[in-house]
Amino acid sequence: MLGTMTPCRENAAARRVFLARRLGAGGLAVPLLFASQCLAATWAGPGISPGAPLPVSIGTAPAFDAVVLPMRGSFAQHDAAIARLRAGLGAAGIEPIGPVFGRYLNDPAQVREAELQWDVGYAVPRGTKAVPPFERRSFGPRVAASLFLQGPYAESGSHWPALFEWLAKNGYYVIGESFAFWSTTATPDGASAPQTELRVAVGRVWIL
C-alpha cells in the first residue's frame, strides 16, 4: 500500500525534504560547490545496506505521454486514486506502456494538507485521448537524478531527504516537480519484488 504513512511521519519527512530542496535549489554553501561527483551521502533504509553509498544515477529521462488523475489533499488517497485511474483506463480500453507513477507539485512543508497538489498516472501511447476527470500530460526529455529502491512502496518516500542531500553535496539543483515510479523487479531466485524509482529533474551548478 502506498498511502500508509501516518500524518506525523509524513509531515516530519516532508519538512526534511523541503529543507533539502532549498539546499539543492539555492542554498548551496561554497564548499559544497566543489564537492566531488564521487562524494555520496550514506543512508540506511529498505533496499540499501547501512553505510552504503546512495546509488543515485544522473542521466536523460526519455519523453513520454501519460494519462493522469489530478489529486488534491492527503497522500493517504494514493491507493484509491490508483484504483480509480486503473478502472478508468480499463473502461476506455487504454493499455498503459509503463508503471504507475506519482507526480508531486508541492509538499506538506509548503502548504496545508488540503492544498497538496499531486497526480497519479500511467505512460500511454502517443495520441491517447483522455476524458475528465482524467487528463493527458506530455513530458519532454530531461536531465534527471534517479534513485532505484527495492522494498515496500510505502517506505520508499523516506529516501527523499537523502536524495536531495546527495544532489546538494554533488553540485546539482532541483528543477520542478518530483516523481515516484512504482514497479517490480526480478530477484536472484526468479521471484519479483517491489521497486520504486524516485526521479527529479536537475541542473548542474557551475562556477564561472
Coordinates of N, CA and C in Angstrom, one line a residue:
M1 N 0.8 -1.2 0.0 CA 0.0 0.0 0.0 C 0.9 1.3 0.0
L2 N 0.4 2.3 -0.7 CA 1.2 3.5 -0.9 C 0.8 4.5 0.2
G3 N -0.4 4.6 0.6 CA -0.9 5.7 1.4 C -0.9 5.3 2.9
T4 N 0.2 4.8 3.4 CA 0.1 4.2 4.8 C 1.0 5.0 5.7
M5 N 1.6 6.2 5.3 CA 2.3 7.0 6.3 C 1.4 7.7 7.2
T6 N 1.7 7.7 8.5 CA 0.9 8.5 9.4 C 1.1 10.0 9.2
P7 N 0.2 10.9 9.5 CA 0.4 12.3 9.3 C 1.6 12.8 10.0
C8 N 1.9 12.3 11.2 CA 3.1 12.8 11.9 C 4.4 12.4 11.1
R9 N 4.5 11.2 10.7 CA 5.7 10.8 9.9 C 5.8 11.5 8.6
E10 N 4.6 11.6 8.0 CA 4.5 12.3 6.7 C 5.0 13.7 6.7
N11 N 4.5 14.5 7.7 CA 4.9 15.8 7.9 C 6.4 16.0 8.3
A12 N 6.9 15.1 9.1 CA 8.3 15.2 9.5 C 9.2 15.0 8.3
A13 N 8.8 13.9 7.5 CA 9.6 13.6 6.3 C 9.6 14.8 5.4
A14 N 8.4 15.4 5.2 CA 8.2 16.5 4.3 C 9.0 17.7 4.7
R15 N 9.2 18.0 5.9 CA 10.0 19.1 6.4 C 11.4 18.9 6.0
R16 N 11.9 17.6 6.1 CA 13.3 17.3 5.8 C 13.5 17.5 4.3
V17 N 12.5 17.0 3.5 CA 12.6 17.1 2.0 C 12.6 18.6 1.6
F18 N 11.7 19.4 2.3 CA 11.6 20.8 1.9 C 13.0 21.5 2.2
L19 N 13.6 21.2 3.3 CA 14.9 21.8 3.6 C 16.0 21.4 2.7
A20 N 15.9 20.1 2.3 CA 16.9 19.6 1.4 C 16.7 20.2 0.0
R21 N 15.5 20.4 -0.4 CA 15.2 21.1 -1.7 C 15.8 22.5 -1.7
R22 N 15.6 23.2 -0.6 CA 16.1 24.6 -0.5 C 17.6 24.6 -0.7
L23 N 18.3 23.6 -0.1 CA 19.7 23.4 -0.2 C 20.1 23.2 -1.7
G24 N 19.3 22.3 -2.3 CA 19.7 22.0 -3.7 C 19.3 23.1 -4.7
A25 N 18.3 23.9 -4.4 CA 17.8 24.9 -5.4 C 18.6 26.2 -5.3
G26 N 19.0 26.5 -4.1 CA 19.7 27.8 -4.0 C 20.5 28.1 -2.8
G27 N 20.6 27.1 -1.9 CA 21.3 27.3 -0.6 C 22.6 26.6 -0.5
L28 N 23.2 26.3 -1.6 CA 24.5 25.6 -1.6 C 25.6 26.4 -1.0
A29 N 26.2 26.0 0.0 CA 27.3 26.7 0.6 C 28.5 26.5 -0.3
V30 N 29.4 27.5 -0.3 CA 30.6 27.4 -1.3 C 31.3 26.1 -1.2
P31 N 31.7 25.6 0.0 CA 32.4 24.3 0.0 C 31.7 23.2 -0.8
L32 N 30.3 23.2 -0.8 CA 29.6 22.1 -1.4 C 29.7 22.2 -2.9
L33 N 30.0 23.4 -3.4 CA 30.1 23.6 -4.9 C 31.3 22.8 -5.4
F34 N 32.3 22.6 -4.6 CA 33.5 21.9 -5.0 C 33.5 20.4 -4.7
A35 N 32.3 19.9 -4.2 CA 32.2 18.5 -3.8 C 32.4 17.6 -5.0
S36 N 33.1 16.6 -4.9 CA 33.4 15.6 -6.0 C 32.1 14.9 -6.3
Q37 N 32.0 14.5 -7.6 CA 30.9 13.7 -8.1 C 30.9 12.4 -7.4
C38 N 32.0 11.9 -6.9 CA 32.1 10.6 -6.3 C 31.7 10.7 -4.8
L39 N 31.5 11.9 -4.3 CA 31.1 12.0 -2.9 C 29.6 11.6 -2.8
A40 N 29.3 10.7 -2.0 CA 27.9 10.2 -1.9 C 27.4 10.2 -0.4
A41 N 26.1 10.6 -0.3 CA 25.5 10.6 1.1 C 25.4 9.1 1.4
T42 N 25.4 8.8 2.7 CA 25.1 7.4 3.1 C 23.7 7.4 3.7
W43 N 23.1 6.2 3.6 CA 21.7 6.1 4.1 C 21.4 4.7 4.3
A44 N 20.7 4.4 5.4 CA 20.3 3.1 5.8 C 18.8 3.0 5.6
G45 N 18.3 2.1 4.9 CA 16.8 2.0 4.7 C 16.5 0.8 3.8
P46 N 15.2 0.6 3.5 CA 14.8 -0.5 2.7 C 15.6 -0.5 1.3
G47 N 16.2 -1.6 1.0 CA 16.9 -1.8 -0.3 C 18.3 -1.2 -0.3
I48 N 18.8 -0.6 0.8 CA 20.1 0.0 0.8 C 20.8 -0.5 2.1
S49 N 22.0 -1.0 2.0 CA 22.7 -1.5 3.1 C 23.2 -0.3 4.0
P50 N 23.1 -0.5 5.3 CA 23.6 0.6 6.2 C 25.0 1.0 5.8
G51 N 25.2 2.3 5.7 CA 26.6 2.8 5.4 C 27.0 2.8 3.9
A52 N 26.1 2.2 3.1 CA 26.5 2.1 1.6 C 26.2 3.4 0.9
P53 N 27.0 3.8 -0.1 CA 26.8 5.0 -0.9 C 25.4 4.9 -1.5
L54 N 24.8 6.1 -1.5 CA 23.4 6.1 -2.1 C 23.6 5.9 -3.6
P55 N 22.9 5.0 -4.2 CA 23.1 4.6 -5.6 C 22.3 5.6 -6.5
V56 N 22.6 6.8 -6.6 CA 22.0 7.8 -7.4 C 22.6 7.8 -8.8
S57 N 21.8 7.9 -9.8 CA 22.4 8.0 -11.2 C 21.8 9.3 -11.8
I58 N 22.6 9.9 -12.7 CA 22.2 11.1 -13.4 C 22.2 10.7 -14.9
G59 N 21.1 11.0 -15.6 CA 21.0 10.7 -17.0 C 19.8 11.4 -17.6
T60 N 19.6 11.2 -18.9 CA 18.5 11.8 -19.6 C 17.2 10.9 -19.5
A61 N 16.2 11.4 -18.8 CA 15.0 10.6 -18.8 C 14.2 10.8 -20.1
P62 N 13.7 9.8 -20.7 CA 13.0 9.9 -22.0 C 11.7 10.7 -21.9
A63 N 11.3 11.2 -23.0 CA 10.0 11.9 -23.1 C 8.9 10.8 -23.1
F64 N 7.7 11.1 -22.5 CA 6.6 10.2 -22.6 C 5.3 11.0 -22.4
D65 N 4.2 10.4 -22.9 CA 2.9 10.9 -22.7 C 2.2 10.1 -21.6
A66 N 1.3 10.7 -20.9 CA 0.6 10.0 -19.8 C -0.8 10.4 -19.6
V67 N -1.6 9.5 -19.1 CA -2.9 9.9 -18.6 C -2.8 9.9 -17.1
V68 N -3.3 11.0 -16.5 CA -3.2 11.2 -15.1 C -4.5 11.5 -14.4
L69 N -4.6 11.3 -13.2 CA -5.7 11.7 -12.4 C -5.2 12.8 -11.4
P70 N -5.6 14.1 -11.6 CA -5.1 15.1 -10.7 C -5.8 14.9 -9.3
M71 N -5.0 15.2 -8.3 CA -5.5 15.0 -6.9 C -5.1 16.2 -6.1
R72 N -5.9 16.4 -5.0 CA -5.6 17.4 -4.0 C -5.8 16.8 -2.6
G73 N -5.1 17.2 -1.7 CA -5.3 16.7 -0.3 C -4.3 15.6 0.1
S74 N -4.7 14.9 1.1 CA -3.8 13.9 1.8 C -3.2 12.9 0.8
F75 N -2.0 12.5 1.1 CA -1.3 11.4 0.3 C -1.9 10.1 0.7
A76 N -2.7 10.0 1.7 CA -3.3 8.7 2.1 C -4.3 8.3 1.0
Q77 N -4.6 9.1 0.1 CA -5.6 8.8 -1.0 C -4.9 8.0 -2.2
H78 N -3.6 7.7 -2.1 CA -2.9 7.1 -3.2 C -3.6 5.8 -3.7
D79 N -3.8 4.9 -2.8 CA -4.4 3.6 -3.2 C -5.7 3.8 -3.9
A80 N -6.6 4.6 -3.4 CA -7.9 4.8 -4.0 C -7.8 5.5 -5.4
A81 N -6.8 6.5 -5.4 CA -6.6 7.2 -6.7 C -6.1 6.3 -7.8
I82 N -5.1 5.4 -7.4 CA -4.6 4.5 -8.4 C -5.7 3.5 -8.9
A83 N -6.5 3.0 -8.0 CA -7.6 2.1 -8.3 C -8.6 2.8 -9.3
R84 N -8.9 4.1 -9.0 CA -9.8 4.8 -9.9 C -9.2 5.0 -11.3
L85 N -7.9 5.3 -11.3 CA -7.2 5.5 -12.6 C -7.2 4.2 -13.4
R86 N -6.9 3.1 -12.7 CA -6.8 1.8 -13.5 C -8.2 1.5 -14.0
A87 N -9.2 1.7 -13.2 CA -10.6 1.4 -13.7 C -11.0 2.3 -14.9
G88 N -10.6 3.6 -14.8 CA -10.9 4.5 -15.9 C -10.2 4.1 -17.2
L89 N -8.9 3.7 -17.1 CA -8.2 3.3 -18.3 C -8.7 2.0 -18.9
G90 N -9.1 1.1 -18.0 CA -9.7 -0.2 -18.4 C -11.0 0.1 -19.2
A91 N -11.8 0.9 -18.6 CA -13.1 1.2 -19.2 C -13.0 1.9 -20.6
A92 N -11.9 2.6 -20.8 CA -11.6 3.3 -22.0 C -10.8 2.5 -23.0
G93 N -10.4 1.3 -22.6 CA -9.7 0.4 -23.5 C -8.2 0.9 -23.7
I94 N -7.7 1.6 -22.7 CA -6.3 2.2 -22.8 C -5.4 1.3 -22.1
E95 N -4.3 0.8 -22.8 CA -3.3 -0.1 -22.3 C -2.1 0.7 -21.9
P96 N -1.7 0.8 -20.6 CA -0.5 1.5 -20.2 C 0.7 0.9 -20.8
I97 N 1.8 1.7 -21.0 CA 3.0 1.2 -21.5 C 4.2 1.4 -20.5
G98 N 3.8 1.7 -19.3 CA 4.8 1.9 -18.3 C 4.2 1.7 -16.9
P99 N 5.0 1.8 -15.9 CA 4.5 1.6 -14.5 C 3.7 2.8 -14.0
V100 N 2.9 2.6 -13.0 CA 2.1 3.7 -12.4 C 3.1 4.6 -11.7
F101 N 2.8 5.9 -11.7 CA 3.7 6.9 -11.0 C 2.9 7.9 -10.3
G102 N 3.6 8.6 -9.4 CA 3.0 9.8 -8.7 C 3.9 11.0 -9.1
R103 N 3.2 12.1 -9.2 CA 3.9 13.4 -9.5 C 3.5 14.4 -8.5
Y104 N 4.5 15.1 -7.8 CA 4.2 15.9 -6.7 C 4.6 17.3 -7.0
L105 N 3.6 18.2 -6.9 CA 3.8 19.6 -7.2 C 4.2 20.5 -6.0
N106 N 3.8 20.0 -4.8 CA 4.2 20.7 -3.6 C 4.3 19.7 -2.5
D107 N 4.5 20.1 -1.2 CA 4.6 19.1 -0.1 C 4.0 19.8 1.2
P108 N 3.8 19.0 2.2 CA 3.2 19.5 3.4 C 4.1 20.5 4.2
A109 N 5.3 20.6 3.8 CA 6.2 21.7 4.4 C 5.9 23.0 3.8
Q110 N 5.2 23.1 2.6 CA 4.9 24.3 2.0 C 3.5 24.8 2.1
V111 N 2.6 23.8 2.2 CA 1.1 24.1 2.2 C 0.4 23.3 3.2
R112 N -0.8 23.6 3.5 CA -1.7 22.8 4.3 C -2.0 21.5 3.6
E113 N -2.4 20.5 4.3 CA -2.6 19.2 3.7 C -3.7 19.3 2.6
A114 N -4.8 20.1 2.9 CA -5.9 20.2 1.9 C -5.4 20.9 0.6
E115 N -4.3 21.5 0.6 CA -3.8 22.2 -0.6 C -2.7 21.5 -1.3
L116 N -2.4 20.3 -0.9 CA -1.4 19.5 -1.6 C -1.9 19.2 -3.0
Q117 N -1.0 19.3 -4.0 CA -1.4 19.0 -5.4 C -0.5 17.9 -5.9
W118 N -1.1 16.9 -6.5 CA -0.3 15.7 -7.0 C -1.2 15.0 -8.0
D119 N -0.5 14.1 -8.7 CA -1.2 13.3 -9.7 C -0.8 11.8 -9.5
V120 N -1.6 10.9 -10.0 CA -1.1 9.6 -10.2 C -1.4 9.3 -11.7
G121 N -0.5 8.6 -12.4 CA -0.6 8.4 -13.8 C 0.0 7.2 -14.3
Y122 N -0.2 6.9 -15.6 CA 0.4 5.9 -16.4 C 0.9 6.4 -17.7
A123 N 2.1 6.0 -18.2 CA 2.5 6.3 -19.5 C 1.6 5.6 -20.5
V124 N 1.3 6.3 -21.6 CA 0.4 5.7 -22.6 C 0.9 6.0 -24.0
P125 N 0.4 5.3 -25.0 CA 0.9 5.6 -26.4 C 0.6 7.0 -26.8
R126 N 1.4 7.6 -27.6 CA 1.2 8.9 -28.1 C -0.2 9.0 -28.9
G127 N -0.9 10.1 -28.7 CA -2.2 10.3 -29.3 C -3.3 9.8 -28.5
T128 N -3.1 9.2 -27.4 CA -4.1 8.7 -26.5 C -5.0 9.9 -26.0
K129 N -6.3 9.7 -26.1 CA -7.2 10.8 -25.6 C -7.6 10.5 -24.1
A130 N -7.9 11.5 -23.4 CA -8.3 11.4 -22.0 C -9.6 12.2 -21.8
V131 N -10.5 11.7 -21.0 CA -11.7 12.4 -20.8 C -11.8 12.7 -19.3
P132 N -12.4 13.8 -18.9 CA -12.5 14.2 -17.4 C -13.1 13.0 -16.6
P133 N -12.6 12.8 -15.4 CA -11.7 13.7 -14.6 C -10.2 13.4 -15.0
F134 N -9.9 12.5 -15.9 CA -8.5 12.2 -16.3 C -8.0 13.3 -17.3
E135 N -6.7 13.5 -17.3 CA -6.1 14.4 -18.2 C -4.8 13.8 -18.8
R136 N -4.5 14.3 -20.0 CA -3.3 13.8 -20.7 C -2.2 14.8 -20.4
R137 N -1.0 14.3 -20.2 CA 0.2 15.1 -20.0 C 1.3 14.6 -20.9
S138 N 2.1 15.6 -21.4 CA 3.3 15.3 -22.2 C 4.5 15.8 -21.4
F139 N 5.4 14.9 -21.2 CA 6.7 15.2 -20.5 C 7.8 15.1 -21.5
G140 N 8.6 16.1 -21.7 CA 9.7 16.1 -22.6 C 10.9 15.4 -21.9
P141 N 12.0 15.1 -22.7 CA 13.2 14.6 -22.1 C 13.8 15.6 -21.2
R142 N 14.4 15.1 -20.1 CA 15.0 16.0 -19.2 C 16.2 15.3 -18.5
V143 N 17.2 16.1 -18.1 CA 18.3 15.5 -17.3 C 17.7 15.3 -15.9
A144 N 17.8 14.1 -15.4 CA 17.2 13.8 -14.1 C 18.1 12.9 -13.2
A145 N 17.9 13.0 -11.9 CA 18.5 12.1 -10.9 C 17.5 11.0 -10.6
S146 N 18.0 9.8 -10.6 CA 17.1 8.7 -10.3 C 17.8 7.8 -9.1
L147 N 16.9 7.4 -8.2 CA 17.3 6.5 -7.2 C 16.4 5.3 -7.2
F148 N 16.9 4.1 -7.5 CA 16.1 2.9 -7.5 C 16.2 2.2 -6.2
L149 N 15.0 1.8 -5.6 CA 14.9 1.2 -4.3 C 14.1 -0.1 -4.4
Q150 N 14.5 -1.1 -3.7 CA 13.7 -2.3 -3.5 C 13.2 -2.4 -2.1
G151 N 11.9 -2.8 -2.0 CA 11.3 -2.9 -0.7 C 9.9 -2.3 -0.8
P152 N 9.2 -2.3 0.3 CA 7.8 -1.8 0.3 C 7.7 -0.4 -0.2
Y153 N 6.7 -0.3 -1.1 CA 6.4 1.0 -1.7 C 6.3 2.2 -0.7
A154 N 5.5 1.9 0.4 CA 5.2 2.9 1.3 C 6.4 3.4 2.1
E155 N 7.5 2.6 2.1 CA 8.7 3.1 2.8 C 9.7 3.8 1.9
S156 N 9.4 3.8 0.6 CA 10.4 4.5 -0.3 C 10.5 6.0 -0.2
G157 N 9.4 6.6 0.3 CA 9.4 8.0 0.4 C 10.4 8.5 1.5
S158 N 10.8 7.7 2.4 CA 11.7 8.1 3.4 C 13.1 8.4 2.9
H159 N 13.3 8.0 1.6 CA 14.6 8.3 1.0 C 14.8 9.6 0.3
W160 N 13.7 10.4 0.2 CA 13.8 11.7 -0.5 C 14.8 12.6 0.2
P161 N 14.8 12.7 1.5 CA 15.8 13.6 2.1 C 17.2 13.3 1.7
A162 N 17.6 12.0 1.7 CA 18.9 11.5 1.4 C 19.2 11.9 -0.1
L163 N 18.2 11.7 -1.0 CA 18.4 12.0 -2.4 C 18.7 13.5 -2.6
F164 N 18.0 14.4 -1.9 CA 18.2 15.8 -2.1 C 19.5 16.2 -1.4
E165 N 19.9 15.6 -0.3 CA 21.2 15.8 0.3 C 22.3 15.5 -0.7
W166 N 22.2 14.3 -1.3 CA 23.2 13.9 -2.3 C 23.3 14.9 -3.4
L167 N 22.2 15.4 -3.9 CA 22.2 16.3 -5.0 C 23.0 17.6 -4.6
A168 N 22.6 18.1 -3.4 CA 23.3 19.3 -2.9 C 24.8 19.1 -2.8
K169 N 25.2 18.0 -2.2 CA 26.6 17.8 -2.0 C 27.4 17.5 -3.3
N170 N 26.7 17.1 -4.3 CA 27.4 16.8 -5.6 C 27.2 17.9 -6.6
G171 N 26.7 19.0 -6.2 CA 26.6 20.2 -7.1 C 25.4 20.2 -8.1
Y172 N 24.3 19.7 -7.7 CA 23.1 19.7 -8.5 C 22.0 20.5 -7.8
Y173 N 21.1 21.1 -8.6 CA 19.9 21.7 -8.0 C 18.7 21.1 -8.7
V174 N 17.6 21.2 -8.0 CA 16.3 20.6 -8.4 C 15.5 21.5 -9.3
I175 N 15.0 21.0 -10.4 CA 14.2 21.7 -11.3 C 12.8 21.1 -11.3
G176 N 11.8 21.8 -10.8 CA 10.4 21.4 -11.0 C 10.0 20.3 -10.0
E177 N 9.0 19.5 -10.4 CA 8.3 18.6 -9.6 C 9.1 17.3 -9.4
S178 N 8.6 16.5 -8.5 CA 9.2 15.2 -8.2 C 8.3 14.0 -8.7
F179 N 8.9 12.9 -9.1 CA 8.2 11.7 -9.5 C 8.6 10.5 -8.7
A180 N 7.6 9.6 -8.5 CA 7.9 8.3 -8.0 C 7.3 7.3 -8.9
F181 N 8.0 6.3 -9.4 CA 7.5 5.3 -10.3 C 7.5 4.0 -9.5
W182 N 6.4 3.3 -9.5 CA 6.3 2.0 -8.7 C 6.1 0.8 -9.7
S183 N 7.1 -0.1 -9.6 CA 7.1 -1.3 -10.5 C 7.6 -2.5 -9.7
T184 N 8.0 -3.5 -10.4 CA 8.6 -4.7 -9.8 C 9.9 -5.0 -10.5
T185 N 10.7 -5.8 -9.8 CA 12.0 -6.2 -10.4 C 12.2 -7.7 -10.1
A186 N 13.0 -8.4 -10.9 CA 13.3 -9.8 -10.6 C 14.3 -9.9 -9.6
T187 N 14.1 -10.9 -8.7 CA 15.1 -11.2 -7.7 C 16.0 -12.4 -8.1
P188 N 17.1 -12.6 -7.5 CA 18.0 -13.7 -7.9 C 17.3 -15.1 -7.9
D189 N 16.3 -15.3 -7.1 CA 15.6 -16.6 -7.1 C 14.5 -16.7 -8.1
G190 N 14.4 -15.7 -9.0 CA 13.4 -15.7 -10.0 C 12.0 -15.2 -9.6
A191 N 11.9 -14.7 -8.4 CA 10.6 -14.1 -7.9 C 10.6 -12.6 -8.3
S192 N 9.6 -11.9 -7.9 CA 9.6 -10.5 -8.2 C 9.5 -9.7 -6.9
A193 N 10.0 -8.5 -6.8 CA 10.0 -7.7 -5.6 C 9.6 -6.3 -6.0
P194 N 9.0 -5.5 -5.1 CA 8.6 -4.2 -5.4 C 9.8 -3.3 -5.6
Q195 N 9.7 -2.4 -6.6 CA 10.8 -1.5 -6.9 C 10.2 -0.1 -7.1
T196 N 10.9 0.9 -6.5 CA 10.5 2.3 -6.7 C 11.6 3.1 -7.3
E197 N 11.3 3.9 -8.2 CA 12.3 4.9 -8.7 C 11.9 6.3 -8.3
L198 N 12.7 6.9 -7.5 CA 12.5 8.3 -7.2 C 13.2 9.1 -8.2
R199 N 12.5 10.0 -8.9 CA 13.1 10.8 -10.0 C 12.8 12.3 -9.9
V200 N 13.8 13.1 -10.2 CA 13.6 14.5 -10.1 C 14.6 15.2 -11.2
A201 N 14.0 16.1 -11.9 CA 14.8 16.8 -12.9 C 15.9 17.7 -12.2
V202 N 17.1 17.8 -12.8 CA 18.1 18.5 -12.1 C 18.9 19.4 -13.1
G203 N 19.6 20.4 -12.5 CA 20.6 21.2 -13.3 C 21.9 21.1 -12.6
R204 N 23.0 21.4 -13.3 CA 24.3 21.4 -12.7 C 24.7 22.8 -12.2
V205 N 25.3 22.9 -11.0 CA 25.8 24.1 -10.5 C 27.2 24.3 -11.1
W206 N 27.4 25.4 -11.8 CA 28.7 25.7 -12.4 C 29.3 27.0 -11.8
I207 N 30.6 27.0 -11.7 CA 31.3 28.1 -11.1 C 32.0 28.9 -12.2
L208 N 31.6 30.1 -12.4 CA 32.1 30.9 -13.5 C 33.3 31.7 -13.1

